[in-house]
Short mmCIF file of C-alpha atoms in Angstrom, two decimals:
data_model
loop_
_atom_site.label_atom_id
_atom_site.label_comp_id
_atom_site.label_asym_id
_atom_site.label_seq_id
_atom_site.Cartn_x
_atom_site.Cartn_y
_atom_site.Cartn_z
CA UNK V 1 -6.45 -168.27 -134.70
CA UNK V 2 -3.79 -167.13 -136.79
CA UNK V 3 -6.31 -166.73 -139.99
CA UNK V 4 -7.72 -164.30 -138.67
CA UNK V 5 -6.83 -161.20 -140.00
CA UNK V 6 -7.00 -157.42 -139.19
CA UNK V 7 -9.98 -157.66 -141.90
CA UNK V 8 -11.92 -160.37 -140.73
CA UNK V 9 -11.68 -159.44 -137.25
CA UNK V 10 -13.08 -155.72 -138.35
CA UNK V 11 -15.40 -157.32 -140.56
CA UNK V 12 -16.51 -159.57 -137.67
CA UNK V 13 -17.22 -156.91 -135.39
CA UNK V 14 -18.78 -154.68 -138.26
CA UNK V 15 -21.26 -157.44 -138.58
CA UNK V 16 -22.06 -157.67 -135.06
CA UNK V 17 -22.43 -153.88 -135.15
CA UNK V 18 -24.84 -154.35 -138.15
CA UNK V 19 -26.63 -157.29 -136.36
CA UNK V 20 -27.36 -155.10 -133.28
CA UNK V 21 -28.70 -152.10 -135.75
CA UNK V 22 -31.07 -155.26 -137.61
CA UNK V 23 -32.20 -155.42 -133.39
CA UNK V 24 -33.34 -152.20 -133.00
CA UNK V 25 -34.55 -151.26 -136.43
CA UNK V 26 -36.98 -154.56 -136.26
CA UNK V 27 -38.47 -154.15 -132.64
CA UNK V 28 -41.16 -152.39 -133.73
CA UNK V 29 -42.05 -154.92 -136.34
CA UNK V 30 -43.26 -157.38 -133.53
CA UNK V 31 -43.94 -155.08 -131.28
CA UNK V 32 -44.89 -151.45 -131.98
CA UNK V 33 -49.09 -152.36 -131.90
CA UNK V 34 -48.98 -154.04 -128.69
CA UNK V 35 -47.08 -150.97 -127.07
CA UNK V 36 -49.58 -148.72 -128.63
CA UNK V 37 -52.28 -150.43 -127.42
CA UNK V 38 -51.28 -150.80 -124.21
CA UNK V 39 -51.10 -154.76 -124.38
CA UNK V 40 -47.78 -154.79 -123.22
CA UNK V 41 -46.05 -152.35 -121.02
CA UNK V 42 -43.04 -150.93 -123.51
CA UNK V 43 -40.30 -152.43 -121.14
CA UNK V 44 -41.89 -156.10 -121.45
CA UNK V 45 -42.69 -156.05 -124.95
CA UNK V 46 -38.93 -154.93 -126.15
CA UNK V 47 -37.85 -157.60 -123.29
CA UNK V 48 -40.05 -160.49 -124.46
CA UNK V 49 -39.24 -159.74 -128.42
CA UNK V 50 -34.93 -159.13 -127.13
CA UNK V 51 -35.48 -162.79 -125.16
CA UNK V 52 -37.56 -164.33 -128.02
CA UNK V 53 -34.97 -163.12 -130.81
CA UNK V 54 -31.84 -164.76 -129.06
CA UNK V 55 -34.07 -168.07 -128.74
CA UNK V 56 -35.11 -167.62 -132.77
CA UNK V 57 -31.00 -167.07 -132.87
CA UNK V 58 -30.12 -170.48 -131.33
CA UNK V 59 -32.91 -172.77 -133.21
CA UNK V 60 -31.88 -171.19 -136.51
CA UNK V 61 -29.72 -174.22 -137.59
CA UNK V 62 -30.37 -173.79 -141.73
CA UNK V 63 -27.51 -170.75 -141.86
CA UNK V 64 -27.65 -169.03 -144.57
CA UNK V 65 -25.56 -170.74 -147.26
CA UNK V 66 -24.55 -167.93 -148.92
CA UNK V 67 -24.37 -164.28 -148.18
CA UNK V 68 -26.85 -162.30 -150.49
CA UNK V 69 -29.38 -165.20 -151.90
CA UNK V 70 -27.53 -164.99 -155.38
CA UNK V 71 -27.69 -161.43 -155.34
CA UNK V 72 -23.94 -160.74 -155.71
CA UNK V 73 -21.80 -163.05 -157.42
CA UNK V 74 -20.55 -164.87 -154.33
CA UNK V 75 -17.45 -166.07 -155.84
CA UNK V 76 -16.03 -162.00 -156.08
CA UNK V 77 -16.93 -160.62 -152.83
CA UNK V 78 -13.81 -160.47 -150.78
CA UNK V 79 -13.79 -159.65 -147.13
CA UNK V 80 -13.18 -156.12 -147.82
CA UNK V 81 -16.28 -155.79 -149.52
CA UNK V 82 -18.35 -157.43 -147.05
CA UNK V 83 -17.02 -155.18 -144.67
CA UNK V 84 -18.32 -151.61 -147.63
CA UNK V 85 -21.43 -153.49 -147.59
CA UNK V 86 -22.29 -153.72 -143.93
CA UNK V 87 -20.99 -150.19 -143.31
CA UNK V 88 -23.47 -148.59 -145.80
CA UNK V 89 -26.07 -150.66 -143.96
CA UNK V 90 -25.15 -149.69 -140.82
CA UNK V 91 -25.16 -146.20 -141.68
CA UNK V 92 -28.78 -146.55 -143.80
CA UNK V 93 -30.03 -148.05 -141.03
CA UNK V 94 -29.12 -145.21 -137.96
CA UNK V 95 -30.26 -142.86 -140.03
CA UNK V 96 -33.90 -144.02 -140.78
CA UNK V 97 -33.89 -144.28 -137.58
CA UNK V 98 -32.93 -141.06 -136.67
CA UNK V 99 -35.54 -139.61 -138.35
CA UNK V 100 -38.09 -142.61 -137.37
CA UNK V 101 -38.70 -144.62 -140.39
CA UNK V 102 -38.83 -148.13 -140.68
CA UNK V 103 -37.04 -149.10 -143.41
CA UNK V 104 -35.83 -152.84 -144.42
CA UNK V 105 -32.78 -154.34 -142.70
CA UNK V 106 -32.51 -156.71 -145.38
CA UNK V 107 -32.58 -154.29 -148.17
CA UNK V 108 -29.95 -152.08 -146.33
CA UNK V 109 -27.65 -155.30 -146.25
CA UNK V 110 -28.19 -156.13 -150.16
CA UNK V 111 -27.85 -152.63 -151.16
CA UNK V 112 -24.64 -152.45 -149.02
CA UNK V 113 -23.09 -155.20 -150.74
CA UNK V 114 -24.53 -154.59 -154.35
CA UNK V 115 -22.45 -151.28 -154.16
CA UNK V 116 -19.61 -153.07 -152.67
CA UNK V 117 -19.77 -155.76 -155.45
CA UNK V 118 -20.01 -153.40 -157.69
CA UNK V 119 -17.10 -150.98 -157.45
CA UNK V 120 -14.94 -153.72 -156.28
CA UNK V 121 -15.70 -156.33 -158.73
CA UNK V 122 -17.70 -154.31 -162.02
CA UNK V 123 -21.61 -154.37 -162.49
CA UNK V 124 -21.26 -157.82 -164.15
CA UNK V 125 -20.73 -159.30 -159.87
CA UNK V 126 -24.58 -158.26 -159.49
CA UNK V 127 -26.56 -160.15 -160.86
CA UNK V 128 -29.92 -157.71 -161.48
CA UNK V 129 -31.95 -160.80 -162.49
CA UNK V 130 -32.24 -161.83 -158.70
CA UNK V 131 -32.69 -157.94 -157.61
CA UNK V 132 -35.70 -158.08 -159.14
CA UNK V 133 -36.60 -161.48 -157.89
CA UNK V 134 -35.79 -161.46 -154.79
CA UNK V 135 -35.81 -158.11 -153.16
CA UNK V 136 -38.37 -155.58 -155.75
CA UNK V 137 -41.43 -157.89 -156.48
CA UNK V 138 -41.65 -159.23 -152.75
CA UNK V 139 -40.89 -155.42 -151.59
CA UNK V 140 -44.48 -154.70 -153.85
CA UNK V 141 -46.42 -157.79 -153.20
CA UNK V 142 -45.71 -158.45 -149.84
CA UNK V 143 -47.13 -155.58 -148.03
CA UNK V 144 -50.25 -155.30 -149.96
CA UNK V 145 -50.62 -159.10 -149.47
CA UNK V 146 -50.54 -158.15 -145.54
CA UNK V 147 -52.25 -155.22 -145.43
CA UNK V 148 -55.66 -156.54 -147.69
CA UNK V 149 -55.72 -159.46 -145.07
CA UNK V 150 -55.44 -157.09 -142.12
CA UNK V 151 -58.28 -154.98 -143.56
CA UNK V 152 -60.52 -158.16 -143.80
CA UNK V 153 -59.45 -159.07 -140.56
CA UNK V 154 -59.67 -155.98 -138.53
CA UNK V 155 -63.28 -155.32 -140.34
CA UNK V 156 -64.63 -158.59 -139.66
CA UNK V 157 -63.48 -157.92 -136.40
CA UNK V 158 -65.11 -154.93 -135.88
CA UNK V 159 -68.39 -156.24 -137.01
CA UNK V 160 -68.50 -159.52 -135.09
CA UNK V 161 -67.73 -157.69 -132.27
CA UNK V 162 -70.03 -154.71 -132.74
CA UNK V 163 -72.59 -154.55 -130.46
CA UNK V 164 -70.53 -156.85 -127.47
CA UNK V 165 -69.25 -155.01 -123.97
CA UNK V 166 -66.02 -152.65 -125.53
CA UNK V 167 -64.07 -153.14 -122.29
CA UNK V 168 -64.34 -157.23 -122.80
CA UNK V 169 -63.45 -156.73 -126.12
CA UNK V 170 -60.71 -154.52 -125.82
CA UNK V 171 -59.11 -156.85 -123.23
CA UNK V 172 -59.88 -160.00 -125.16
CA UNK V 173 -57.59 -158.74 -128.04
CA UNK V 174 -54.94 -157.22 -126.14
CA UNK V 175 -54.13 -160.47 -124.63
CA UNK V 176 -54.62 -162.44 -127.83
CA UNK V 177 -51.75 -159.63 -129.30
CA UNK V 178 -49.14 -161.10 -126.71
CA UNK V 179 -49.41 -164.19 -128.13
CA UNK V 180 -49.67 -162.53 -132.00
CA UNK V 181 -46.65 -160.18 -131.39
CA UNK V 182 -44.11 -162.87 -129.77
CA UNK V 183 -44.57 -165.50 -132.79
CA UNK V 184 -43.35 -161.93 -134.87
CA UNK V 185 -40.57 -162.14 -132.62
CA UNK V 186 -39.88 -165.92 -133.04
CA UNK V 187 -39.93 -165.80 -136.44
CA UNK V 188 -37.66 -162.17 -136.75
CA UNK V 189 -35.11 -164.28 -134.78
CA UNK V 190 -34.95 -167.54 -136.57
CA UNK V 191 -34.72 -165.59 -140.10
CA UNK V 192 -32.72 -162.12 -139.19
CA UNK V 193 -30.13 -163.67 -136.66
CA UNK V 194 -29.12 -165.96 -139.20
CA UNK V 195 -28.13 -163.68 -142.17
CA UNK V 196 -25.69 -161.86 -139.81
CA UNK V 197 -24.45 -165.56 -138.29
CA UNK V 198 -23.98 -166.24 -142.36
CA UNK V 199 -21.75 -163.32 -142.74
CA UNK V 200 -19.47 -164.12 -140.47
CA UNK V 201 -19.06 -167.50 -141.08
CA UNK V 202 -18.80 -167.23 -145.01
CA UNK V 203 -15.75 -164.49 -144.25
CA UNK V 204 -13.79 -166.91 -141.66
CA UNK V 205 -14.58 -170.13 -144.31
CA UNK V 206 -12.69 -167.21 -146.90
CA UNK V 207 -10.12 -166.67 -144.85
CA UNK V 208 -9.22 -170.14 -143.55
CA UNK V 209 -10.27 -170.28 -140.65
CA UNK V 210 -13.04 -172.94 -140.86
CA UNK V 211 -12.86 -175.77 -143.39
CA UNK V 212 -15.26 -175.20 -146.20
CA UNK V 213 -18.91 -175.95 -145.78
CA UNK V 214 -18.71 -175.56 -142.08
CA UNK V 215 -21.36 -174.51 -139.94
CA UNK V 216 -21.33 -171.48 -137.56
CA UNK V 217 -19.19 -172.47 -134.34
CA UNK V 218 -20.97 -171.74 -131.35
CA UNK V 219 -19.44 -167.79 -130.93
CA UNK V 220 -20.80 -166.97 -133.48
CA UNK V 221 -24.41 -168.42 -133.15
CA UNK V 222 -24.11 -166.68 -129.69
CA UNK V 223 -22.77 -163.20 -130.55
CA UNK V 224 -24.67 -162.54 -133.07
CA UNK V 225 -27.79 -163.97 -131.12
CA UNK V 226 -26.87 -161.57 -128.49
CA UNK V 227 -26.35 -158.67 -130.40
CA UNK V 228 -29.83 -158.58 -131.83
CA UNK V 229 -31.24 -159.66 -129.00
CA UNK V 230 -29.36 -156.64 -127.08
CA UNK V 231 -30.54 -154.36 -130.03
CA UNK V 232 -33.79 -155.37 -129.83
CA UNK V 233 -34.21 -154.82 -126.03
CA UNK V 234 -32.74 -151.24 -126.33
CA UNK V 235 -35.65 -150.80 -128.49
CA UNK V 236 -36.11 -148.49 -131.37
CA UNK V 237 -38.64 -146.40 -129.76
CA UNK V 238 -38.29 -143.66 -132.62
CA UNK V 239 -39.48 -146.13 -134.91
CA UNK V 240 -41.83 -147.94 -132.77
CA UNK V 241 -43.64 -144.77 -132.46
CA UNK V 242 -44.23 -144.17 -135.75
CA UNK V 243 -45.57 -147.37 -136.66
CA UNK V 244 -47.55 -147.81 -133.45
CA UNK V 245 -48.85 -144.48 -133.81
CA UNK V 246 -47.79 -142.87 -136.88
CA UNK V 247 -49.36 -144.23 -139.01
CA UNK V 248 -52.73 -144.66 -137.33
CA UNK V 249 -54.62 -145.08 -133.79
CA UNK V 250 -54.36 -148.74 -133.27
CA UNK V 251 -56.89 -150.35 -131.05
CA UNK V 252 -56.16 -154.13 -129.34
CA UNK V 253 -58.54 -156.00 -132.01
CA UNK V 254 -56.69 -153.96 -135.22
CA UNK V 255 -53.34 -154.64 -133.46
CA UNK V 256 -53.90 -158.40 -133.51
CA UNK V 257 -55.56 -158.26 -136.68
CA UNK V 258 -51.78 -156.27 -138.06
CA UNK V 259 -49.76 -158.85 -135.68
CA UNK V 260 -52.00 -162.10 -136.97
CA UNK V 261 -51.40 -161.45 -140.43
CA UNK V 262 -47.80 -159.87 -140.32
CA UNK V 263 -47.12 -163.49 -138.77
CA UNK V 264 -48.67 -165.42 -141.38
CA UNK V 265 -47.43 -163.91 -144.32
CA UNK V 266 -44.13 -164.15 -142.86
CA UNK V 267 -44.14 -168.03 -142.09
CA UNK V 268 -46.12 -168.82 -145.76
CA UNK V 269 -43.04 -166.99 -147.68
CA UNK V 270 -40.37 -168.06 -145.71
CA UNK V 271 -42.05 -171.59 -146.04
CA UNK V 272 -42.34 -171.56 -149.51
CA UNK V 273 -39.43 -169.75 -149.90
CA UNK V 274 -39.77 -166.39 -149.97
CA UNK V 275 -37.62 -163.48 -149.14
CA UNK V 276 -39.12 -160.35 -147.99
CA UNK V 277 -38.86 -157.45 -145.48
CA UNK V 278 -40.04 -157.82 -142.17
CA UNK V 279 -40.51 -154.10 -141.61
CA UNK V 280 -42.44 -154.04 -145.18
CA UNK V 281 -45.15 -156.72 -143.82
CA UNK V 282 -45.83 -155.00 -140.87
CA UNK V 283 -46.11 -151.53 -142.10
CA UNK V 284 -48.46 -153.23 -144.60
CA UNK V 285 -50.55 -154.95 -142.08
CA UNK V 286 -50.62 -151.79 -139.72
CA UNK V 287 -51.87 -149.51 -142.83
CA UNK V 288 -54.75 -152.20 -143.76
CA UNK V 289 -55.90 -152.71 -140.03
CA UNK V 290 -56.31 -149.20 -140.06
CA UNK V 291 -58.07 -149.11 -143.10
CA UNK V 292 -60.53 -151.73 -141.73
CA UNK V 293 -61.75 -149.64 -139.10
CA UNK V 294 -64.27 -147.95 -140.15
CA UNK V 295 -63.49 -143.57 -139.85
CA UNK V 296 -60.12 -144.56 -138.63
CA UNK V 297 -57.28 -142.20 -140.11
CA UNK V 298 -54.57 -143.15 -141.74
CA UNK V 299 -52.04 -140.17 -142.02
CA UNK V 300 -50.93 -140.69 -145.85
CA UNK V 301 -47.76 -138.50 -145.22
CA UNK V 302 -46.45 -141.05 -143.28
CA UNK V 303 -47.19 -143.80 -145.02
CA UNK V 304 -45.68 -142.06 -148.28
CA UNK V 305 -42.84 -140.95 -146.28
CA UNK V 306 -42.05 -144.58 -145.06
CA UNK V 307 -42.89 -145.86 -148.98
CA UNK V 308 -40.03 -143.14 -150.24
CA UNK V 309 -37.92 -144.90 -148.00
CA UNK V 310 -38.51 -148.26 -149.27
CA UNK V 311 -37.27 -147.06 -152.69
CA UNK V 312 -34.15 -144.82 -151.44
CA UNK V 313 -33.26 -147.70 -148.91
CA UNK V 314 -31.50 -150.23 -151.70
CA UNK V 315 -29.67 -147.66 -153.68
CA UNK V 316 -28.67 -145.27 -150.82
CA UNK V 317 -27.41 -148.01 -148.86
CA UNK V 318 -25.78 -149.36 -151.98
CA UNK V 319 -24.16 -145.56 -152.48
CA UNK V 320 -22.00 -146.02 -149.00
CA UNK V 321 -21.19 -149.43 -149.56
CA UNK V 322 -19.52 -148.43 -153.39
CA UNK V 323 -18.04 -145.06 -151.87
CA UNK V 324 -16.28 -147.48 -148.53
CA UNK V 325 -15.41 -150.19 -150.97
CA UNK V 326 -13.39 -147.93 -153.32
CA UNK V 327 -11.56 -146.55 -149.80
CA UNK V 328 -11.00 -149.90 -148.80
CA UNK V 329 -9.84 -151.25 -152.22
CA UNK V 330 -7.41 -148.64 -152.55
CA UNK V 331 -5.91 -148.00 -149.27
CA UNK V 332 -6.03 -151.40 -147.90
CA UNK V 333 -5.76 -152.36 -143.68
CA UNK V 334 -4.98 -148.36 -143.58
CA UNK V 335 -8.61 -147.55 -145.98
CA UNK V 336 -10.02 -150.04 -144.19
CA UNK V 337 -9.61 -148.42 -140.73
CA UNK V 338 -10.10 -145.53 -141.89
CA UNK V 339 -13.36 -146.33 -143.54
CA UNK V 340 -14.11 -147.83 -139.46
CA UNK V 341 -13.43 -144.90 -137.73
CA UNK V 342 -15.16 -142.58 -140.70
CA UNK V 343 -17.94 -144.98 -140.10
CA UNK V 344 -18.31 -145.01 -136.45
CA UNK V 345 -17.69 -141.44 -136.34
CA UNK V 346 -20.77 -140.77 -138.48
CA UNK V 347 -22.76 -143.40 -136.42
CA UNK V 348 -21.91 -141.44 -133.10
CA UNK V 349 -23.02 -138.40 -134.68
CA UNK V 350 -26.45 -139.51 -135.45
CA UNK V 351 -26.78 -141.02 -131.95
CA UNK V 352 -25.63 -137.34 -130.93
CA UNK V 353 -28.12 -135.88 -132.80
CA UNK V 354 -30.95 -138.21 -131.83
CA UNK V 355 -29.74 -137.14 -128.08
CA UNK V 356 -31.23 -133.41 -128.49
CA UNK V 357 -35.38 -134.73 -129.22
CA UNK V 358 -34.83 -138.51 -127.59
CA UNK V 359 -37.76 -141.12 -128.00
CA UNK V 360 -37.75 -143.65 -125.05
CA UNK V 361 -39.99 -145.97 -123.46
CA UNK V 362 -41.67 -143.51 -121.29
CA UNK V 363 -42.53 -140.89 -124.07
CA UNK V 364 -43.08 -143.53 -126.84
CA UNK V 365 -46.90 -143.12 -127.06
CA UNK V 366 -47.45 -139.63 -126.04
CA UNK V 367 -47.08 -138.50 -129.50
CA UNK V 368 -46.99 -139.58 -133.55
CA UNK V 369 -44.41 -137.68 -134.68
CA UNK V 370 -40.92 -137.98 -134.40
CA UNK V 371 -38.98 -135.10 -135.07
CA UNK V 372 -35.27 -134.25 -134.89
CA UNK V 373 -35.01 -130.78 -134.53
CA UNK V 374 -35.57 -128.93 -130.56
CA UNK V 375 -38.41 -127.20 -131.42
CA UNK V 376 -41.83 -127.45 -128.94
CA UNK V 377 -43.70 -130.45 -130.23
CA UNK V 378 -47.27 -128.71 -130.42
CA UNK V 379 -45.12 -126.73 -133.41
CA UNK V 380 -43.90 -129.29 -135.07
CA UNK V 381 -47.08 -131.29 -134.85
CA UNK V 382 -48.95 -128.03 -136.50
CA UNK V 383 -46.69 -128.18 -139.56
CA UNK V 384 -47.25 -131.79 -140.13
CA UNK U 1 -35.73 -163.96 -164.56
CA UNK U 2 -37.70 -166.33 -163.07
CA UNK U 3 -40.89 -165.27 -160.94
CA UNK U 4 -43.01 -168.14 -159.51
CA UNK U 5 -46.80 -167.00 -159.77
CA UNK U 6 -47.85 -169.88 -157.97
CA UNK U 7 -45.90 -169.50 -155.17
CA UNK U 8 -46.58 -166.31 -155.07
CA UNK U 9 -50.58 -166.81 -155.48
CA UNK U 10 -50.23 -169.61 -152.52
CA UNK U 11 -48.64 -167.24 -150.25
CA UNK U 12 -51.57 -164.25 -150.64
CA UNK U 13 -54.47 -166.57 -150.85
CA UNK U 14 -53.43 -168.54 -147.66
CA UNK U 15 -52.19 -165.68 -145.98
CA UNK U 16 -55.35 -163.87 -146.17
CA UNK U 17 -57.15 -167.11 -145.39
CA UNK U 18 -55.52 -167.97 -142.10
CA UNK U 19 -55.40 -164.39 -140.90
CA UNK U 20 -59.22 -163.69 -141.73
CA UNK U 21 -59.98 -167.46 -140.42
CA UNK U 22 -57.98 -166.69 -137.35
CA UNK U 23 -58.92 -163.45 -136.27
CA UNK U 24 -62.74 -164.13 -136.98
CA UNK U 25 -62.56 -167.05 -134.87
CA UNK U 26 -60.50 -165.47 -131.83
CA UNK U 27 -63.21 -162.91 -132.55
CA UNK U 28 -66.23 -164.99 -132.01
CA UNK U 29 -64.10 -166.17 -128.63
CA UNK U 30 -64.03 -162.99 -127.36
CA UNK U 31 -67.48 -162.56 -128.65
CA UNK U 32 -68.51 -165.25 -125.83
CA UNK U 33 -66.32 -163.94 -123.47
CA UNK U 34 -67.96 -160.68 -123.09
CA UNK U 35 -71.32 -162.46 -123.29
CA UNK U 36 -70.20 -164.42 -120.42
CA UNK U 37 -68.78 -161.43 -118.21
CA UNK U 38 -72.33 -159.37 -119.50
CA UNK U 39 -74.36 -162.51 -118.13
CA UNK U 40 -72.23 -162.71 -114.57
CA UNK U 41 -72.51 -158.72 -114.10
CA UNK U 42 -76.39 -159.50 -114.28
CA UNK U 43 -76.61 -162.62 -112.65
CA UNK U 44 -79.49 -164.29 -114.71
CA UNK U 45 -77.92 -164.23 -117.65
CA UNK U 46 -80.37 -162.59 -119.41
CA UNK U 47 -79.59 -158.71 -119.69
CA UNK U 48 -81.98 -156.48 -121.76
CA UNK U 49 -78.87 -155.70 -124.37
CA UNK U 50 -78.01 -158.83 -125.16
CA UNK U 51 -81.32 -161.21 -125.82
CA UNK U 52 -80.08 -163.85 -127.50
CA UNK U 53 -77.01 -163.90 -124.60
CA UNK U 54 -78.38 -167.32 -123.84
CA UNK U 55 -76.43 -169.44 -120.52
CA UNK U 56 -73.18 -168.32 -119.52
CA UNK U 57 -72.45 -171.79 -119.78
CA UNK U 58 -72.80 -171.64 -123.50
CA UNK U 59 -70.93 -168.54 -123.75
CA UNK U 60 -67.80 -170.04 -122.20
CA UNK U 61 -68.44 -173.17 -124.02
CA UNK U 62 -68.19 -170.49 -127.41
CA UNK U 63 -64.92 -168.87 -125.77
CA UNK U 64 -63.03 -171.96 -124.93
CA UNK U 65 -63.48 -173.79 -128.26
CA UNK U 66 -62.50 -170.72 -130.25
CA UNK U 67 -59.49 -169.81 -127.90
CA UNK U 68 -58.45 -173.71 -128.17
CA UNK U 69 -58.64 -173.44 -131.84
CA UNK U 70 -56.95 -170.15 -132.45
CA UNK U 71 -54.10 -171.77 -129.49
CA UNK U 72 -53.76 -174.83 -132.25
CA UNK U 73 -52.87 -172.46 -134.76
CA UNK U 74 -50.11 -170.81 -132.87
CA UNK U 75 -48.81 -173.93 -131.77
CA UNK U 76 -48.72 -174.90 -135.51
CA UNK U 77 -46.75 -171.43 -136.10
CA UNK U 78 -44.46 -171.98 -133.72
CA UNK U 79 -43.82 -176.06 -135.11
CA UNK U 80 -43.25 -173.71 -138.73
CA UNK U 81 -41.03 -171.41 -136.74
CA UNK U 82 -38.86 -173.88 -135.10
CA UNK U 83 -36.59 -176.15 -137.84
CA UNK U 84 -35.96 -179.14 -134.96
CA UNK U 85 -39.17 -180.04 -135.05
CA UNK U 86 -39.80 -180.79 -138.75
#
């Protein structure tokens, strides 16, 4: 184990960091319907998705082969970048979540390393042909693909259903959105657990330590399974209340209308090879199952709020990973802890500040807002 | 810069197939479940709200075909999901 360096190990542990943050971020993907509707008690659900995401971790065997898709210029990223990259991610991602949005894990991680890449290694190490490719038309296409087939869905629903006993109904779709909510999981496993696993074994095959064109040795298949599978359980309630009630009232049949077609859009694209954003799917697919019910209301401020962040995501995260890999390019092991503990100092301050209005899983559903300041909710609520 | 329309085309017009397709059908499932509970709650089968209710036994009949159905989809989702089985 000699090849591995004060870098790699930090970057190895930054990734696992980032991994767990992916966890958290992403629970309410699969699972923020069924807790608003009441399908699953919020304990279970982030249980089943935390125990479905370390399965999707271990049957993952395609790893990715490279780290960004051809986004970056693999050949110039050095460890030290890696490591910029996943700290602006990190960092993106706590504080959407701080304030509740759900933003894109996946974007966070590009636009990490795209800044990374970029101070370290010029603008010609990003190649902008594949930005567009891969991250901007997906980021358009696939949540309006999701959300017009969640409208269908959740208005054929409706109608079939019409004039049938409500309380049959209602419990014929909640259990129907276990099943719909737990493939989410499956797949958010098999395809997020894997980019992290990719990391870390593209840095060790850099440093030495594995022979080239190795796969991930079983640590690392299992840490990094664990860590999003220990994110996931803890649950990002602030963000699973805004999508499971943000953004609209979801009842059981528009949850597994969202659910049904958050799934298939995500196992068409991945099977015909398309990237895209978890999160972006589902927020699609909540917004048009809202749509589809008839009178339902869909509060636009959120859904513009959580489209803002879409755009800001990339280059924000992009902003901390150029600014971390200029500290770490110039100051070495020493700008490379001190870029850590800058880092982690940050993160525990956001944490902190998330500590004074706290979303768990007993107040998840009691209201749609999530707010960061102390101020009486009934307030807050009035100025939204 | 490459885009692939056709892909892209695939993935929205079976995406919105199978998720309309799937959720109509698990629809018309519960549809038959609530006919069956309405027909049990009256006993004849036959309730005043629901006239063309016909026998329970048709109901569940309705429910367990579509539930089977919409169960073969997720078991073909999960054979997608899962790389050792292709």
């Amino acid at each position: 184990m000699d090849h591995i360096t004060f870098l790699v190990a930090v970057v190895i542990v930054t990734a696992l960091a980032f991994d767990f943050t992916n966890g958290f971020h992403d629970t309410a993907n699969a699972m923020a319907t069924s807790i608003a509707t009441g399908a699953l008690a919020p304990r279970t659900a982030v249980l089943i998705s935390g125990v479905l995401n370390v399965a999707g971790a271990f049957l993952s065997t395609e790893v990715a082969k490279t780290i960004s898709g051809g986004i970056v210029d693999d050949t110039l990223v050095s460890p030290g970048m890696i490591f910029a990259g996943l700290v602006g991610a990190i960092l993106w991602n706590l504080l959407t979540w701080l304030v509740g949005l759900p933003s894109s894990s996946s974007h966070a991680l590009f636009g990490g390393l795209i800044g990374a890449v970029w101070v370290g290694a010029g603008s010609g190490g990003v190649n902008f042909d594949k930005v567009v490719e891969k991250v901007l038309v997906p980021a358009v296409v696939s949540p309006v693909v999701a959300g017009v087939a969640a409208l269908l869905a959740t208005y054929l629903a409706y109608r079939l259903t019409d004039r049938a006993r409500k309380d049959s109904v209602t419990k014929g779709f909640r259990i129907g959105q276990i099943a719909s909510a737990s493939l989410v999981s499956l797949a958010h496993g098999t395809n997020d657990a894997q980019k992290t696993m990719g990391v870390i074994t593209l840095t060790l095959i850099s440093a030495g330590a594995l022979g080239h064109d190795a796969g991930p040795p079983l640590w690392v298949i299992a840490s990094a399974g664990l860590a999003i599978g220990l994110g996931t359980y803890l649950g990002g309630w602030r963000i699973i209340r805004t999508m499971g009630k943000g953004l609209t009232e979801i009842q059981s049949p528009q949850g597994f209308a969202a659910e049904t077609a958050s799934t298939t859009v995500i196992l068409t694209s991945a099977h015909l090879g398309f990237a895209l954003s978890t999160t972006q799917v589902a927020s699609g697919s909540i917004l048009g199952a809202g749509l589809g019910r008839r009178l339902a209301e869909v509060r636009w401020g959120v859904a513009g709020r959580m489209a803002v962040a879409w755009l800001v995501t990339l280059p924000a995260a992009a902003l901390v990973g150029g600014l971390a890999a200029s500290v770490v390019q110039s100051g070495g092991d020493l700008g490379t802890a001190v870029v850590a503990l800058v880092g982690a100092a940050l993160a525990a301050g956001i944490v902190a500040v998330s500590r004074r209005n706290p979303v768990h899983a007993h107040n998840v559903n009691d209201a749609h807002k999530v707010t960061v300041r102390t101020e009486p909710p009934a307030k807050v609520g009035a100025a939204a | 810069m490459h885009l692939d329309w056709t892909a892209l085309g695939q993935v929205t017009a079976v995406s919105i197939g199978v998720t309309v397709a799937v959720v109509v059908v698990f629809a018309l499932g519960v549809l038959g479940l609530a006919r069956l509970e309405a027909a049990r709650e009256h006993g004849d089968g036959t309730s005043a709200r629901e006239p063309r209710g016909g026998a329970p036994a048709l109901a569940l009949t309705q429910a367990a075909l579509c539930f089977l159905a919409c169960a073969a989809v997720v078991a073909y989702g999960i054979y997608l999901i899962v790389p050792q089985f292709h």
